Amino acid sequence: MNEKIKEVLERTPFEPELKEEILKSGRLKKAKAGQTVITPDDEAQEMPLVMSGLLRVMRNDDNGNEVFLYYLEGGETCAMSITCCLEGKRSSFHVVAEEDSELWMMPVSNLDNWITKYPSFRRFVFNSYQTRFDELLHTIDSMVFMKLDERLYNYLLDKKMASGSFEIKKTHQQIANELNTSRVVVSRLLKKLEKEEKIEQRRNYIEIL
């Protein structure tokens, strides 16, 4: 498995010494599709680096409602996880494996030192913040300025971009949960998108046209 994380690290601009430290201090974590990786109120002990697969980051309210925030792909980490790790806070979000995924978990105790010692890691952290901030703005814009059918289509396109597949293997109820609406509304809007020839609904998936 070290060979796999080595391949991921080879695609990063990290210094050779930092790559070696990440290899020695980290550990492999596997997550099956649908498995929760980080739950709300978890005490951050490790920062995940996605090696393969796809993770979905969600935000919950006190009533159990949830809303989709963004995806994490190979070579990426979660900016909110970094914040929790560095500040010793409990998480206020949860992360679920969208598909079978492999993560390299790095101990929080190393992060401060790496940020100070390695310019490449410092840039990696800042870039992660910027990327996630841009995606959050995108999510907020869609919620505030878009009609629900536009939000739904935008959600499907985001999923396509993150997974690299035109096939969206989601139930109407799963989509409704992530958009914080009802299954009936999602079903109606999917039919509307189908009539507009933007999608086709298959037996077990939705196809983006």
PDB file of N, CA and C in Angstrom, residues 39-46 84 88-91:
ATOM      1  N   THR A  39     -17.697  12.132  11.689  1.00  0.00           N
ATOM      2  CA  THR A  39     -19.033  12.451  12.187  1.00  0.00           C
ATOM      3  C   THR A  39     -18.988  13.763  12.976  1.00  0.00           C
ATOM      4  N   PRO A  40     -20.134  14.474  13.054  1.00  0.00           N
ATOM      5  CA  PRO A  40     -20.161  15.704  13.853  1.00  0.00           C
ATOM      6  C   PRO A  40     -19.721  15.424  15.291  1.00  0.00           C
ATOM      7  N   ASP A  41     -18.986  16.351  15.852  1.00  0.00           N
ATOM      8  CA  ASP A  41     -18.467  16.275  17.224  1.00  0.00           C
ATOM      9  C   ASP A  41     -17.299  15.318  17.388  1.00  0.00           C
ATOM     10  N   ASP A  42     -16.783  14.761  16.263  1.00  0.00           N
ATOM     11  CA  ASP A  42     -15.543  13.996  16.356  1.00  0.00           C
ATOM     12  C   ASP A  42     -14.414  14.915  16.826  1.00  0.00           C
ATOM     13  N   GLU A  43     -13.560  14.400  17.689  1.00  0.00           N
ATOM     14  CA  GLU A  43     -12.379  15.160  18.093  1.00  0.00           C
ATOM     15  C   GLU A  43     -11.265  14.877  17.086  1.00  0.00           C
ATOM     16  N   ALA A  44     -10.817  15.927  16.413  1.00  0.00           N
ATOM     17  CA  ALA A  44      -9.856  15.745  15.316  1.00  0.00           C
ATOM     18  C   ALA A  44      -8.508  15.257  15.844  1.00  0.00           C
ATOM     19  N   GLN A  45      -8.106  14.089  15.394  1.00  0.00           N
ATOM     20  CA  GLN A  45      -6.808  13.527  15.741  1.00  0.00           C
ATOM     21  C   GLN A  45      -5.927  13.341  14.507  1.00  0.00           C
ATOM     22  N   GLU A  46      -6.598  13.245  13.338  1.00  0.00           N
ATOM     23  CA  GLU A  46      -5.875  12.990  12.097  1.00  0.00           C
ATOM     24  C   GLU A  46      -6.496  13.804  10.955  1.00  0.00           C
ATOM     25  N   CYS A  84     -10.105  22.102  12.274  1.00  0.00           N
ATOM     26  CA  CYS A  84     -10.386  21.374  13.508  1.00  0.00           C
ATOM     27  C   CYS A  84      -9.107  20.811  14.115  1.00  0.00           C
ATOM     28  N   GLY A  88      -7.852  22.298  17.542  1.00  0.00           N
ATOM     29  CA  GLY A  88      -8.318  21.353  18.549  1.00  0.00           C
ATOM     30  C   GLY A  88      -9.820  21.365  18.739  1.00  0.00           C
ATOM     31  N   LYS A  89     -10.565  21.718  17.683  1.00  0.00           N
ATOM     32  CA  LYS A  89     -12.019  21.781  17.768  1.00  0.00           C
ATOM     33  C   LYS A  89     -12.639  20.456  17.340  1.00  0.00           C
ATOM     34  N   ARG A  90     -13.862  20.243  17.818  1.00  0.00           N
ATOM     35  CA  ARG A  90     -14.636  19.106  17.333  1.00  0.00           C
ATOM     36  C   ARG A  90     -15.292  19.491  16.011  1.00  0.00           C
ATOM     37  N   SER A  91     -15.501  18.511  15.146  1.00  0.00           N
ATOM     38  CA  SER A  91     -16.037  18.807  13.821  1.00  0.00           C
ATOM     39  C   SER A  91     -17.507  19.213  13.915  1.00  0.00           C
TER      40      SER A  91
END
